[in-house]
mmCIF file of C-alpha atoms and ligand atoms in Angstrom:
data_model
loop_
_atom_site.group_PDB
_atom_site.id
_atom_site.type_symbol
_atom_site.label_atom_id
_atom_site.label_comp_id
_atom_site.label_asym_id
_atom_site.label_seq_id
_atom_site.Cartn_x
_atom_site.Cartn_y
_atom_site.Cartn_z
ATOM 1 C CA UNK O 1 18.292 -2.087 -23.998
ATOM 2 C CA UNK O 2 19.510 -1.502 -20.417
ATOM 3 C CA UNK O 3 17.249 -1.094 -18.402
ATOM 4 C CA UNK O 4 17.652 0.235 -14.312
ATOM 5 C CA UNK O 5 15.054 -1.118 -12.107
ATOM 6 C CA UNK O 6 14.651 0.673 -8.593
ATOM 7 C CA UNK O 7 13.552 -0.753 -5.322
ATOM 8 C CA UNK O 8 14.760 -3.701 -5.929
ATOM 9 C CA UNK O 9 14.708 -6.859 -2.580
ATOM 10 C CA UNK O 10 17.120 -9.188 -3.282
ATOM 11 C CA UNK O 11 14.096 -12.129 -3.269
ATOM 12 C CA UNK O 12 12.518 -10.449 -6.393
ATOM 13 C CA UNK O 13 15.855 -10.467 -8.753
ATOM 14 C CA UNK O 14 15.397 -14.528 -9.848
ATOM 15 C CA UNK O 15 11.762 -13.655 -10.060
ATOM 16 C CA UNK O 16 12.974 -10.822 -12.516
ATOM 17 C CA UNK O 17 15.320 -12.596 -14.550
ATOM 18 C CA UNK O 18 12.869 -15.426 -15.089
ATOM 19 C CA UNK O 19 10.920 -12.593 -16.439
ATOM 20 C CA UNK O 20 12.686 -11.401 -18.836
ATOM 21 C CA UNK O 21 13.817 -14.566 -20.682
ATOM 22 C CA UNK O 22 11.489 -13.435 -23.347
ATOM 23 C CA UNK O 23 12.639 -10.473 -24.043
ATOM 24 C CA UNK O 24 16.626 -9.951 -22.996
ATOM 25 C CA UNK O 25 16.715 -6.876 -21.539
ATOM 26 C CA UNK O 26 20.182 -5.822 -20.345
ATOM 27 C CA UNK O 27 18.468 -5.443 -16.222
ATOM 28 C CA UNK O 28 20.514 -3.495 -13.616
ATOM 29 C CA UNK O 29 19.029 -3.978 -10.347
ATOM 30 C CA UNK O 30 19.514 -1.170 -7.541
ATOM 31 C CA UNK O 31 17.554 -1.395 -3.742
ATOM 32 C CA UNK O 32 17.632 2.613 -3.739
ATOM 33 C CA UNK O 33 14.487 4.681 -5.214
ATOM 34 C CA UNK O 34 14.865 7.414 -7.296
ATOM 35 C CA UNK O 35 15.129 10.810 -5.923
ATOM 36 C CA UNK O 36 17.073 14.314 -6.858
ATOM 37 C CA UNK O 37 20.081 12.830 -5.360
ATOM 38 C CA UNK O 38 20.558 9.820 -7.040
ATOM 39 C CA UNK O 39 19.172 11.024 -10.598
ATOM 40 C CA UNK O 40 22.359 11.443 -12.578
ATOM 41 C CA UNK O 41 22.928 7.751 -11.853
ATOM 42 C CA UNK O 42 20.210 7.019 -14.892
ATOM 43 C CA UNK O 43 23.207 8.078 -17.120
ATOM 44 C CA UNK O 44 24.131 5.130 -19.976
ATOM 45 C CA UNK O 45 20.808 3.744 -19.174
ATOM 46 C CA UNK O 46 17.855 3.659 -21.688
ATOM 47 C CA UNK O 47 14.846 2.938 -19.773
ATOM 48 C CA UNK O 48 13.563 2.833 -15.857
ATOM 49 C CA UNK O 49 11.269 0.646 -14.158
ATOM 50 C CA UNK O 50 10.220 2.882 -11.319
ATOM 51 C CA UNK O 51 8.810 1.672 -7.661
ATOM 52 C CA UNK O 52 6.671 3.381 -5.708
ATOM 53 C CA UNK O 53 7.835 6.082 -3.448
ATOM 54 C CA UNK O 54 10.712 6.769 -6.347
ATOM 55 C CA UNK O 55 10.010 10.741 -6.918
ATOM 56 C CA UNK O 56 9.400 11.518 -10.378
ATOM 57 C CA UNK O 57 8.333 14.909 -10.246
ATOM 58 C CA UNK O 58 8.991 17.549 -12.669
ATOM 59 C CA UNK O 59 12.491 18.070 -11.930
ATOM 60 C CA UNK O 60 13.397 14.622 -11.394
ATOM 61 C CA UNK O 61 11.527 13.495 -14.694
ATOM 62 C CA UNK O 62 13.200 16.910 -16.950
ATOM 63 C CA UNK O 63 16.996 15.249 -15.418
ATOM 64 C CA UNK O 64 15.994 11.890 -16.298
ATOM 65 C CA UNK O 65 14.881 13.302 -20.130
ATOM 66 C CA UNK O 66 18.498 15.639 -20.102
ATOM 67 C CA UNK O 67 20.644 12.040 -19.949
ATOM 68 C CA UNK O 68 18.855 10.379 -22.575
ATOM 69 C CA UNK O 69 16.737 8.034 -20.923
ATOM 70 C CA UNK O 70 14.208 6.751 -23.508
ATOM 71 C CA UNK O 71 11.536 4.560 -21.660
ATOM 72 C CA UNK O 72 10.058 4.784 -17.992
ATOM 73 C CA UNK O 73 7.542 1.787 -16.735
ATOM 74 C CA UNK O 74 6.711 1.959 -12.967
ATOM 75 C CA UNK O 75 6.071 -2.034 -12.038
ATOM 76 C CA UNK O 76 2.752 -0.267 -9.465
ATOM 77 C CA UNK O 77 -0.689 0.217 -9.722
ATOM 78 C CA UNK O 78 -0.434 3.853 -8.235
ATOM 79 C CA UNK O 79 1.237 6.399 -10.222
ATOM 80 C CA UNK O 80 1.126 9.240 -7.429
ATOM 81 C CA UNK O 81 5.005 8.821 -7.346
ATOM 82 C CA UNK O 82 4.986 10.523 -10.928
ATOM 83 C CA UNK O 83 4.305 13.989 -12.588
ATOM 84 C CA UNK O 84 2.242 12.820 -15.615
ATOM 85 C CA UNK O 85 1.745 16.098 -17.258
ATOM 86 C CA UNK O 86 5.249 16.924 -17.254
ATOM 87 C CA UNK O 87 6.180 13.234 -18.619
ATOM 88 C CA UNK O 88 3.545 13.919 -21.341
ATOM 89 C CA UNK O 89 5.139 17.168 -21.976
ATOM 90 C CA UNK O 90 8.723 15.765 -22.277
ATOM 91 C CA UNK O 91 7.299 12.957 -24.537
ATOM 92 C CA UNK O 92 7.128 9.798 -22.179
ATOM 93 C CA UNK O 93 4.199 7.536 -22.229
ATOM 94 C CA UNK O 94 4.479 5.816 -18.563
ATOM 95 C CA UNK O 95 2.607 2.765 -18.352
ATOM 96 C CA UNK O 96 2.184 0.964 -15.026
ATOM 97 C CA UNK O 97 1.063 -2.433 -13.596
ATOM 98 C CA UNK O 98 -2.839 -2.113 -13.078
ATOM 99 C CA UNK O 99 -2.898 -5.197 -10.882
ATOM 100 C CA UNK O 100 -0.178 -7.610 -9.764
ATOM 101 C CA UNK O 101 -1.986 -9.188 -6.537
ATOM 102 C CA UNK O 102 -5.423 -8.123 -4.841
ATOM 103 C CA UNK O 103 -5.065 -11.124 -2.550
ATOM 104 C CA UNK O 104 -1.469 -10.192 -1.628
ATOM 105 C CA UNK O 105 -2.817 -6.690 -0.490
ATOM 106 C CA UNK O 106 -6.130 -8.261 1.013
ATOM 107 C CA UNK O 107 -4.365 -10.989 2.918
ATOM 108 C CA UNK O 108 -2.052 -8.649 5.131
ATOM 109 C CA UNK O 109 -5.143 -6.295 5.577
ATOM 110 C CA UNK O 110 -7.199 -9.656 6.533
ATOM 111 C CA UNK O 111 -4.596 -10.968 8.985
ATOM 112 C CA UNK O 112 -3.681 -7.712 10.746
ATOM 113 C CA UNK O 113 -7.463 -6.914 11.128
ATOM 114 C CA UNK O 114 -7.876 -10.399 12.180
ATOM 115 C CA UNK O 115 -5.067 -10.674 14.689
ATOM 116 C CA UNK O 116 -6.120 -7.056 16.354
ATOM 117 C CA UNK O 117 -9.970 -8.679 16.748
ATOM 118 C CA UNK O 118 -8.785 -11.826 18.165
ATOM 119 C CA UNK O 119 -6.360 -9.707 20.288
ATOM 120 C CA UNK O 120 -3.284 -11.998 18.958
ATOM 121 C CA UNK O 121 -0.301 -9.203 19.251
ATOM 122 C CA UNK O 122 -0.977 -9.135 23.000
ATOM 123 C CA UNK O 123 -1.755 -12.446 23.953
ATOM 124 C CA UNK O 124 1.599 -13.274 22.527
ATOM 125 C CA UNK O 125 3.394 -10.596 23.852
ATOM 126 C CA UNK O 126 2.566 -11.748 26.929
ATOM 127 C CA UNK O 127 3.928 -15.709 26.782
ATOM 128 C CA UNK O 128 7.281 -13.887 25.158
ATOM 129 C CA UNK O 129 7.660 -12.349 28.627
ATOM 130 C CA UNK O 130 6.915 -15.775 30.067
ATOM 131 C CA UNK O 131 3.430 -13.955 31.585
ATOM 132 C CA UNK O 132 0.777 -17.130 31.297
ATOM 133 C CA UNK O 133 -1.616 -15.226 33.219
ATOM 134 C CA UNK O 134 -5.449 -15.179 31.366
ATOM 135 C CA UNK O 135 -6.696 -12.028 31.431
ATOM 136 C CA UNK O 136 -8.941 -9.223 30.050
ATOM 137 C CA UNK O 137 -7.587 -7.714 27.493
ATOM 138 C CA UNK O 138 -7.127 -11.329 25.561
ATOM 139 C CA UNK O 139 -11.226 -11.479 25.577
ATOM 140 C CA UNK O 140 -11.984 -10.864 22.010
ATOM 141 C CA UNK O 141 -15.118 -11.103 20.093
ATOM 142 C CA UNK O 142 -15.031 -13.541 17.177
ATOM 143 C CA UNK O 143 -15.379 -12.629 13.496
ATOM 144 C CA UNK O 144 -18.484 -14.403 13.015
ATOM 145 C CA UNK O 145 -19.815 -11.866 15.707
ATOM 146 C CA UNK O 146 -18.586 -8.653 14.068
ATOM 147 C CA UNK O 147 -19.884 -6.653 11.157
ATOM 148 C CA UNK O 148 -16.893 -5.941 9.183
ATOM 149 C CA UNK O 149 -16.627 -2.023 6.595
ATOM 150 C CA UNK O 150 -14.989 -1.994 3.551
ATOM 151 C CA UNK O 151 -14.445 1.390 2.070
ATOM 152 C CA UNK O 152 -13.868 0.866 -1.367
ATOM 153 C CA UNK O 153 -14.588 -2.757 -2.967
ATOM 154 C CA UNK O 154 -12.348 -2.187 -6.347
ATOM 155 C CA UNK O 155 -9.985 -5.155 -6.871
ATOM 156 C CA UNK O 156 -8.448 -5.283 -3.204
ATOM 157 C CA UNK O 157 -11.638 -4.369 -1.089
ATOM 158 C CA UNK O 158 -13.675 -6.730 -2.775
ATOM 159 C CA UNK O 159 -10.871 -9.768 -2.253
ATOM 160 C CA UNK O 160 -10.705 -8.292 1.480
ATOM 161 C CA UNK O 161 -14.338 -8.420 1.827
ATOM 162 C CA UNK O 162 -14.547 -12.161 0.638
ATOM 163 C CA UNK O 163 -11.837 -13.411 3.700
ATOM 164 C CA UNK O 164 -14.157 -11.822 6.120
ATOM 165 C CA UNK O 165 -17.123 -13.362 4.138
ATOM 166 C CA UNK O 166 -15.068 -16.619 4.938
ATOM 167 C CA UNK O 167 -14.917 -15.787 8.445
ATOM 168 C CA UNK O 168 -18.725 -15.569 9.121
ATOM 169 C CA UNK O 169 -18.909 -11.955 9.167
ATOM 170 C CA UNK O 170 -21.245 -9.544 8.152
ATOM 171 C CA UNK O 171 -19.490 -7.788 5.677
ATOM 172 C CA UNK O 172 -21.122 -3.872 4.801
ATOM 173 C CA UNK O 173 -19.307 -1.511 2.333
ATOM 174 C CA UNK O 174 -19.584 2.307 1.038
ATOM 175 C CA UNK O 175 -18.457 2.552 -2.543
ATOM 176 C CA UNK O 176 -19.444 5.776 -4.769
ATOM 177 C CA UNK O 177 -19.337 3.078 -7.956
ATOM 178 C CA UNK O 178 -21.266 -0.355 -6.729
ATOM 179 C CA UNK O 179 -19.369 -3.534 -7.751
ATOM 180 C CA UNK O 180 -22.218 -5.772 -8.868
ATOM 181 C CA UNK O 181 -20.376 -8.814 -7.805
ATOM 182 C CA UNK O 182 -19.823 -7.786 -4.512
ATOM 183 C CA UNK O 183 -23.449 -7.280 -3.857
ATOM 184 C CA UNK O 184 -23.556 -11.444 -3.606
ATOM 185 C CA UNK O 185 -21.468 -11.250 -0.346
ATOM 186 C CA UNK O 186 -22.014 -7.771 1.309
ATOM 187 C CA UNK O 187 -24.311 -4.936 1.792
ATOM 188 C CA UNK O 188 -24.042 -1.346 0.763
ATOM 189 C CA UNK O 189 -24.352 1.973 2.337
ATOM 190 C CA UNK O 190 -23.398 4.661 3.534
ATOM 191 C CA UNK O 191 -20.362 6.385 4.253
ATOM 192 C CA UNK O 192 -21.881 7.390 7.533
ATOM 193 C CA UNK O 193 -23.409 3.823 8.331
ATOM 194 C CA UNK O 194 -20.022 2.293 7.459
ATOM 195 C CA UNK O 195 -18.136 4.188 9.927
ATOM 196 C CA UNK O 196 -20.969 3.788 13.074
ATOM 197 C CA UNK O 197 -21.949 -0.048 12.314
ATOM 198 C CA UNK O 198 -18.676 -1.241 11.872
ATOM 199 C CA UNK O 199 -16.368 -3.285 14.499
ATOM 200 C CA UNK O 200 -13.616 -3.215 11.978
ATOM 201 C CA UNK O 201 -13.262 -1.066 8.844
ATOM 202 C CA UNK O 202 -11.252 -1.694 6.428
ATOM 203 C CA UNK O 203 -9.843 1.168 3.744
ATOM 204 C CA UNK O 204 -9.083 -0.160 0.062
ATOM 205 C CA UNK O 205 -10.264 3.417 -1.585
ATOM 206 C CA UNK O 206 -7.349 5.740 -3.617
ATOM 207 C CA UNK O 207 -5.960 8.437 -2.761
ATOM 208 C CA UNK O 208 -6.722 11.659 -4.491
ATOM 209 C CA UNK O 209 -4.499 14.596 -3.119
ATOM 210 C CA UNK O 210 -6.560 17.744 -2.019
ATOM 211 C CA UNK O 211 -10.029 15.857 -2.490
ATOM 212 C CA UNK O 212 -9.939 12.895 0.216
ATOM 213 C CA UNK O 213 -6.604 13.889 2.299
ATOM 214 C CA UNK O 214 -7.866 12.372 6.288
ATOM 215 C CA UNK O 215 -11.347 11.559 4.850
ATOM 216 C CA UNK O 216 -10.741 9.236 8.347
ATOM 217 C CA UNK O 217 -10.453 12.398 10.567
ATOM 218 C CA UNK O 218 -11.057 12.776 14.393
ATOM 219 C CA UNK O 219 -15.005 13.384 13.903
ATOM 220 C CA UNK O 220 -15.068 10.554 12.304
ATOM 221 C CA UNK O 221 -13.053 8.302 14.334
ATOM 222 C CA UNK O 222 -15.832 9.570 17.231
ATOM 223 C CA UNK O 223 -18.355 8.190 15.782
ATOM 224 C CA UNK O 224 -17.032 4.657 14.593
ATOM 225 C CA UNK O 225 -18.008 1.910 17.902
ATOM 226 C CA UNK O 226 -16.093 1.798 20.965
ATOM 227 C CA UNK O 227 -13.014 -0.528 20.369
ATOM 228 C CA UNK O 228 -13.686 -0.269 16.694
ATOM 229 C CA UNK O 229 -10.310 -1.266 14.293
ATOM 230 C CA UNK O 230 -9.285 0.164 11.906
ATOM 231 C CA UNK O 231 -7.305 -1.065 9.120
ATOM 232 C CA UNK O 232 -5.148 0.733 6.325
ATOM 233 C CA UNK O 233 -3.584 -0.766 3.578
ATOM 234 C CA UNK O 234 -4.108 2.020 1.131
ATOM 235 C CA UNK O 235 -2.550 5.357 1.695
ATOM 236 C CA UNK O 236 -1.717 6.937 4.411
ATOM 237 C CA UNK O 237 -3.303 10.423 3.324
ATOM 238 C CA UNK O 238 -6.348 9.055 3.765
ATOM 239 C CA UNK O 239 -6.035 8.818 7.879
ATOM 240 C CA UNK O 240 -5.581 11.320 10.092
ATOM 241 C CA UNK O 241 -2.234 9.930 12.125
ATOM 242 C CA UNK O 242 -2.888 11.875 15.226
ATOM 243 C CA UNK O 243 -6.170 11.500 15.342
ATOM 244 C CA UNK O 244 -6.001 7.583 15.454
ATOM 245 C CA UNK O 245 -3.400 8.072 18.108
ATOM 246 C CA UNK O 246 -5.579 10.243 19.928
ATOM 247 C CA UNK O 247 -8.144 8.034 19.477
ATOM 248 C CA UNK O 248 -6.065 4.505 20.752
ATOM 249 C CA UNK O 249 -4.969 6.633 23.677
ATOM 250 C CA UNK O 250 -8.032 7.509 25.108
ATOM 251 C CA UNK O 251 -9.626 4.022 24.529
ATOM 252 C CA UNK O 252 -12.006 4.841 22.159
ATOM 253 C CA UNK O 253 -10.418 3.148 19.017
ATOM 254 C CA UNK O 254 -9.917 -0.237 19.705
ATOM 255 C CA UNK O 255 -6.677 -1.132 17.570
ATOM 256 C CA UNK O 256 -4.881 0.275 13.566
ATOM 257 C CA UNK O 257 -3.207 -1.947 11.482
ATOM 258 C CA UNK O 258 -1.020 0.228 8.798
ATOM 259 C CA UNK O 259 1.156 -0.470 5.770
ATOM 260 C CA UNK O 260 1.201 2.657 4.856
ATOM 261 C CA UNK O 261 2.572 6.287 6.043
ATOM 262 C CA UNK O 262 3.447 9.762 5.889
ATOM 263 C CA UNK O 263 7.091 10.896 4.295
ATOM 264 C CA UNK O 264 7.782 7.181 3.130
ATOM 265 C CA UNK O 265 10.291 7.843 1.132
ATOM 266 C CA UNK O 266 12.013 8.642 4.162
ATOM 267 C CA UNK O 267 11.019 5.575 5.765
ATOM 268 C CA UNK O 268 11.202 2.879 4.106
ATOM 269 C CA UNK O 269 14.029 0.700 3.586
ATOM 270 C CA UNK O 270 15.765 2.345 6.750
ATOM 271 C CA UNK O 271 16.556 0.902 9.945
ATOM 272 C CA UNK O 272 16.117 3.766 12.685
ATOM 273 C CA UNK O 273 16.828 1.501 15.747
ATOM 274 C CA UNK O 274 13.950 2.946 17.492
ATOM 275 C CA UNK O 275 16.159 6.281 17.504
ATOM 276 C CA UNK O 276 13.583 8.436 14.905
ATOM 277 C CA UNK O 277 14.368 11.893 13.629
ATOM 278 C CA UNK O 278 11.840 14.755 14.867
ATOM 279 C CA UNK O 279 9.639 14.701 11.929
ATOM 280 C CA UNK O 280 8.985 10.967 12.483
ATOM 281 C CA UNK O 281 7.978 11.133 15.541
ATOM 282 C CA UNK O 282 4.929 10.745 15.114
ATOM 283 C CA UNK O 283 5.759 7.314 13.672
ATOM 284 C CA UNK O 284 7.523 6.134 16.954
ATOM 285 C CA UNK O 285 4.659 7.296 18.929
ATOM 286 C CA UNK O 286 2.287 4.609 16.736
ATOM 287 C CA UNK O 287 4.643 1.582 17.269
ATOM 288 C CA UNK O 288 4.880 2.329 21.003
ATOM 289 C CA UNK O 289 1.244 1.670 21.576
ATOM 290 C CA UNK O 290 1.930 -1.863 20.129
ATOM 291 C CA UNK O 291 0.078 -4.462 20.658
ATOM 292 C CA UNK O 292 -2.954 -2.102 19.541
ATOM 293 C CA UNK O 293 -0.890 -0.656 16.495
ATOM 294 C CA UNK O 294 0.442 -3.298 13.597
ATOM 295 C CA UNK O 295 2.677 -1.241 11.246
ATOM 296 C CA UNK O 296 4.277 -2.962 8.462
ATOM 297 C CA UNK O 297 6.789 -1.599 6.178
ATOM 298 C CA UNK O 298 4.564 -1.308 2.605
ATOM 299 C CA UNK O 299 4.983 -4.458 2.360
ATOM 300 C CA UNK O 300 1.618 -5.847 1.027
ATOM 301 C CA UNK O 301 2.837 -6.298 -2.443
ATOM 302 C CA UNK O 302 6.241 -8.332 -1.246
ATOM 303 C CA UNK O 303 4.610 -12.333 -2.695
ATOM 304 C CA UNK O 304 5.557 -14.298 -4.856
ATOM 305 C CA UNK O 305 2.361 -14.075 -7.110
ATOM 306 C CA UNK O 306 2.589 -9.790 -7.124
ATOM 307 C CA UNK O 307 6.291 -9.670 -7.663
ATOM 308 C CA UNK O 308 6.237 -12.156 -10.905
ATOM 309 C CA UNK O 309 3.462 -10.331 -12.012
ATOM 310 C CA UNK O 310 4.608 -6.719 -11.651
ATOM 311 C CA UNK O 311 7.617 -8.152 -13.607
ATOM 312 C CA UNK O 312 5.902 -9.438 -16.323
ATOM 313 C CA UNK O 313 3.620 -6.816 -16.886
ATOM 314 C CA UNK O 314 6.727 -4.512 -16.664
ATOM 315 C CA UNK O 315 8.161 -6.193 -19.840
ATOM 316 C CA UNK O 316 5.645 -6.875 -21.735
ATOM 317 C CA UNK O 317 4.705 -2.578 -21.233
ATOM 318 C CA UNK O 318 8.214 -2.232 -22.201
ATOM 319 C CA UNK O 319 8.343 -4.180 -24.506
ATOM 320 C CA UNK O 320 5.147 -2.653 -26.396
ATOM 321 C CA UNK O 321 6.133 0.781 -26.103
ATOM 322 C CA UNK O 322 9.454 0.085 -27.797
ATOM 323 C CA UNK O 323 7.643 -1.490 -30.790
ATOM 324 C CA UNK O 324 4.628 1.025 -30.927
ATOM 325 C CA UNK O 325 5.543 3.649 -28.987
ATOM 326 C CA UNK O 326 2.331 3.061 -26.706
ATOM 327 C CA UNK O 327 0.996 1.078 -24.516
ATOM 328 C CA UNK O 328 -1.774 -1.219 -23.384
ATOM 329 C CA UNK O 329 -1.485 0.246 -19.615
ATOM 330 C CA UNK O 330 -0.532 3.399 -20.340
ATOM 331 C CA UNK O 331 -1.486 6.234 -18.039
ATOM 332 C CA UNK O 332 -1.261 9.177 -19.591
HETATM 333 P P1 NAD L 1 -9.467 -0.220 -7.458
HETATM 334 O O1 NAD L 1 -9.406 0.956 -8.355
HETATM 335 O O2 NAD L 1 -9.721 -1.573 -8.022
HETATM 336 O O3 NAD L 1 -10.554 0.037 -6.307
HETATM 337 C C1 NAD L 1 -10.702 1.242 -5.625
HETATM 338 C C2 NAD L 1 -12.181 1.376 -5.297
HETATM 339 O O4 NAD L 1 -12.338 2.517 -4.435
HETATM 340 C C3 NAD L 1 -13.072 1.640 -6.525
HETATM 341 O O5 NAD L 1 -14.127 0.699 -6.564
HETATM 342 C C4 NAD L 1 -13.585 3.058 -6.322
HETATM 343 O O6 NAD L 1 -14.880 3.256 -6.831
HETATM 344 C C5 NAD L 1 -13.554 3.153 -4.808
HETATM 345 N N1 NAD L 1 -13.596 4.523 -4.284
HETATM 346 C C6 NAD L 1 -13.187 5.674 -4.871
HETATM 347 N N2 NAD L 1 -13.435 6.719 -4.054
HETATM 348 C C7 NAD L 1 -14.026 6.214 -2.936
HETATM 349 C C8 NAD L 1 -14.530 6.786 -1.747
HETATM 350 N N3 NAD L 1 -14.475 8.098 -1.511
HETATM 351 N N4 NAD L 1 -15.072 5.971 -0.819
HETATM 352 C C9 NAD L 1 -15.129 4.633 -1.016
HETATM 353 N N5 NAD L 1 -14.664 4.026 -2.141
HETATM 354 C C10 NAD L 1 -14.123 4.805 -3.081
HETATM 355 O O7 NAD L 1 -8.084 -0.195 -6.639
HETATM 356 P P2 NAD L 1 -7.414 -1.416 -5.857
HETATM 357 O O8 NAD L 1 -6.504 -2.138 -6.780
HETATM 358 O O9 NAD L 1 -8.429 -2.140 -5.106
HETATM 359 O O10 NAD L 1 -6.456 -0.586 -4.861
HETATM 360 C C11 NAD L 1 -6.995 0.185 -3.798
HETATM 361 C C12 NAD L 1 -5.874 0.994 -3.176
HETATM 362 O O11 NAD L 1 -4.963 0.116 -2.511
HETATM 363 C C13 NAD L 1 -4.981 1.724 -4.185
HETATM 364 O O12 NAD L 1 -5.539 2.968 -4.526
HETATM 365 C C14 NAD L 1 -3.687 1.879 -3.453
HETATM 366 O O13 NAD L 1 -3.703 3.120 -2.748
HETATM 367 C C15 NAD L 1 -3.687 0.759 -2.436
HETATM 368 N N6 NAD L 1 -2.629 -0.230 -2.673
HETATM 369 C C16 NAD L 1 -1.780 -0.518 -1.648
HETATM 370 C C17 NAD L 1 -0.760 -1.461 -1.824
HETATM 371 C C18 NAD L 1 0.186 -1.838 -0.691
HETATM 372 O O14 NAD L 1 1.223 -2.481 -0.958
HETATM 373 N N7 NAD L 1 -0.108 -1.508 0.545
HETATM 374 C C19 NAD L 1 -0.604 -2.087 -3.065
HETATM 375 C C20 NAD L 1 -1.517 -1.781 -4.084
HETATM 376 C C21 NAD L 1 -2.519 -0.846 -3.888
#
C-alpha cells in the first residue's frame, strides 16, 4: 500500500514511521499540499493522507479518482479543505483525525493571549534595541485581574479556558451547546456579554462558510472594552481582518494574536521576506503593527503529542477502511 502523505515538516517523519510499525505502509513523505498543480503527482500511489489547506475540491478529488487512487485520510480535525459530496459521489469514505491535541491548540492561544496582556512582545522588543527605559506601554494588568471570553468551549475552548482558570481569571463563555463540565470553572452567557465584559476573548468556535463568515466584525469589535485582545486560533473567516486592523490602529483594540488567515494556501510554508504580493497585503499590514499583533504560521498543531497522534489515528483510519471499507471517523 503506498501511501503519499502531504504537508509533511521534516520533525514529524520519525514520529510517522514509528507510527506505522504496525501496519507497514509503503509512506512517501512530500512538504507540498495538494492543489490542481501538483495532482497528477498522486499517480502509482494508492492512498493520500491529506493536510489541511491541501484543496480537495471537486476537480482536484475527480483527478485524484481518474489515477486510481483508492484511499484518502486527512490526519485534521477540519475537513473544510475537502468536497465531501463529491468524494461520496466518486465512492471515497474520508475519515479524519477528530482530535490529536486540545492542549497543543490551547497552549499557543494561552501564551499569545498571555504575552499580549502582560505586554511581553514589547517589553522585549525594547531590551533587543538595548532601550532599558520603563515605560507606559509595559504597564499591564495581570490575569488574575481580567475576565477572560471563550467563544466556543468544545475540546480546545474548554482546555483554553482551564489555563486562564489557572491564572486566577474569571473565565465567561458563549456556547450555543453548554459543556456541563465547563460550568465547574466558568460562567455562561451571552454572545453580547462575552464580547462587552471581556479583557481578552478568545475564539475556539468552527467555521461554517456563509453562516458565521466575520461573526467578529467592526460593530462588534466597538463594543468589546477599550484595549480588549483578541485571540484567534480557529479560522480566520471568523474575523473581520480589516476591521481588527482598524480597530489596533485607532487604539481601541488593545492587541490580536492569530494562527490563522485568509488565502493560506498561499501562505503558508513560504518565505516572502517581508516583500508580499498585492493580495497579501493585508497580511503585511498585521505584522507591521507588531508588538500588538502575534501571527504564527498555523502552527498550533506542530507538538509532539498532536503530531503522533494525527499519525496514529491516520493508520489505524486507514487501516480500517481497507479491511471494512468504513470507518470509525468517517465524515461522510
Ligand atoms: P469542538 O467541536 O470540540 O468545539 C467547538 C465548539 O464551538 C462546540 O462546543 C460548539 O458548540 C461551539 N460553537 C459552535 N458554534 C458556535 C458559535 N456560534 N458560538 C460559540 N460557540 C460555538 O472543536 P475543537 O476541537 O475545540 O476545535 C475548535 C476549532 O479550532 C476548530 O473548528 C478549528 O477551526 C480550530 N482548530 C485550529 C487548529 C490550529 O492549528 N490552529 C487546530 C485544530 C482546530
Amino acid at each position: 500500500m503506498k501511501v503519499l502523505c502531504y504537508g509533511m515538516q521534516e520533525a514529524e517523519i520519525p514520529i510517522f514511521e514509528e507510527a506505522n510499525k504496525g501496519y507497514n505502509f509503503d509512506l512517501h513523505f512530500t512538504k507540498e499540499l495538494l492543489n490542481k498543480k501538483n495532482v497528477e503527482d498522486v499517480k502509482g500511489y494508492d492512498a493520500l493522507v491529506l493536510f489541511v489547506n491541501c484543496d480537495a475540491s471537486k476537480e482536484v478529488l475527480q483527478k485524484i479518482k481518474s489515477l486510481g487512487v483508492k484511499y484518502i485520510v486527512t490526519r485534521t480535525a477540519g475537513f473544510n479543505h475537502i468536497d465531501l459530496d463529491e468524494a461520496t459521489k466518486l465512492g471515497y469514505t474520508i475519515c479524519r483525525v477528530p482530535q490529536y491535541s486540545p492542549t497543543a491548540i490551547a497552549s499557543l492561544a494561552f501564551a499569545g493571549g498571555l504575552s499580549l496582556l502582560r505586554k511581553i512582545p514589547y517589553i522585549y522588543d525594547q531590551t533587543k534595541k538595548g532601550n532599558f527605559k520603563i515605560d507606559s506601554q509595559m504597564f499591564a494588568k495581570e490575569a488574575k485581574n481580567s475576565t477572560i471570553g471563550i467563544l466556543g468551549t468544545g475540546k480546545i475552548g474548554f482546555e483554553t479556558a482551564k489555563m486562564w482558570k489557572g491564572m486566577g481569571s474569571k473565565v465567561i463563555a458563549y456556547d450555543p451547546y453548554e459543556n456541563e463540565a465547563a460550568k465547574q470553572i466558568l460562567d455562561y452567557t451571552t454572545f453580547d456579554n462575552v464580547i462587552s465584559q471581556s479583557d481578552l476573548i478568545s475564539i475556539h468556535m468552527p467555521y461554517f462558510k456563509g453562516k458565521n463568515d466575520d461573526i467578529i466584525n467592526a460593530d462588534v469589535i466597538k463594543n468589546m472594552k477599550k484595549g480588549a485582545i483578541l485571540v484567534n486560533s480557529s479560522r480566520a473567516e471568523l474575523v473581520s481582518l480589516p476591521a481588527v486592523i482598524a480597530s489596533l490602529k485607532a487604539d481601541h483594540l488593545g492587541g490580536y494574536a492569530t494562527d490563522v488567515f485568509p488565502n493560506e494556501a498561499e501562505i503558508i510554508n513560504n518565505n516572502f521576506n517581508n516583500k508580499f504580493p498585492e493580495n497579501l497585503k493585508v497580511i503585511e499590514e498585521l505584522i507591521s503593527l507588531y508588538p500588538k499583533t502575534l501571527v504564527s504560521p498555523h502552527v498550533a498543531y506542530f507538538t509532539d503529542e498532536a503530531i503522533k497522534n494525527m499519525a496514529e489515528t491516520s493508520f489505524k483510519n486507514l487501516d480500517q477502511l481497507i479491511k471494512t471499507n468504513s470507518c470509525e471517523n468517517k465524515i461522510n
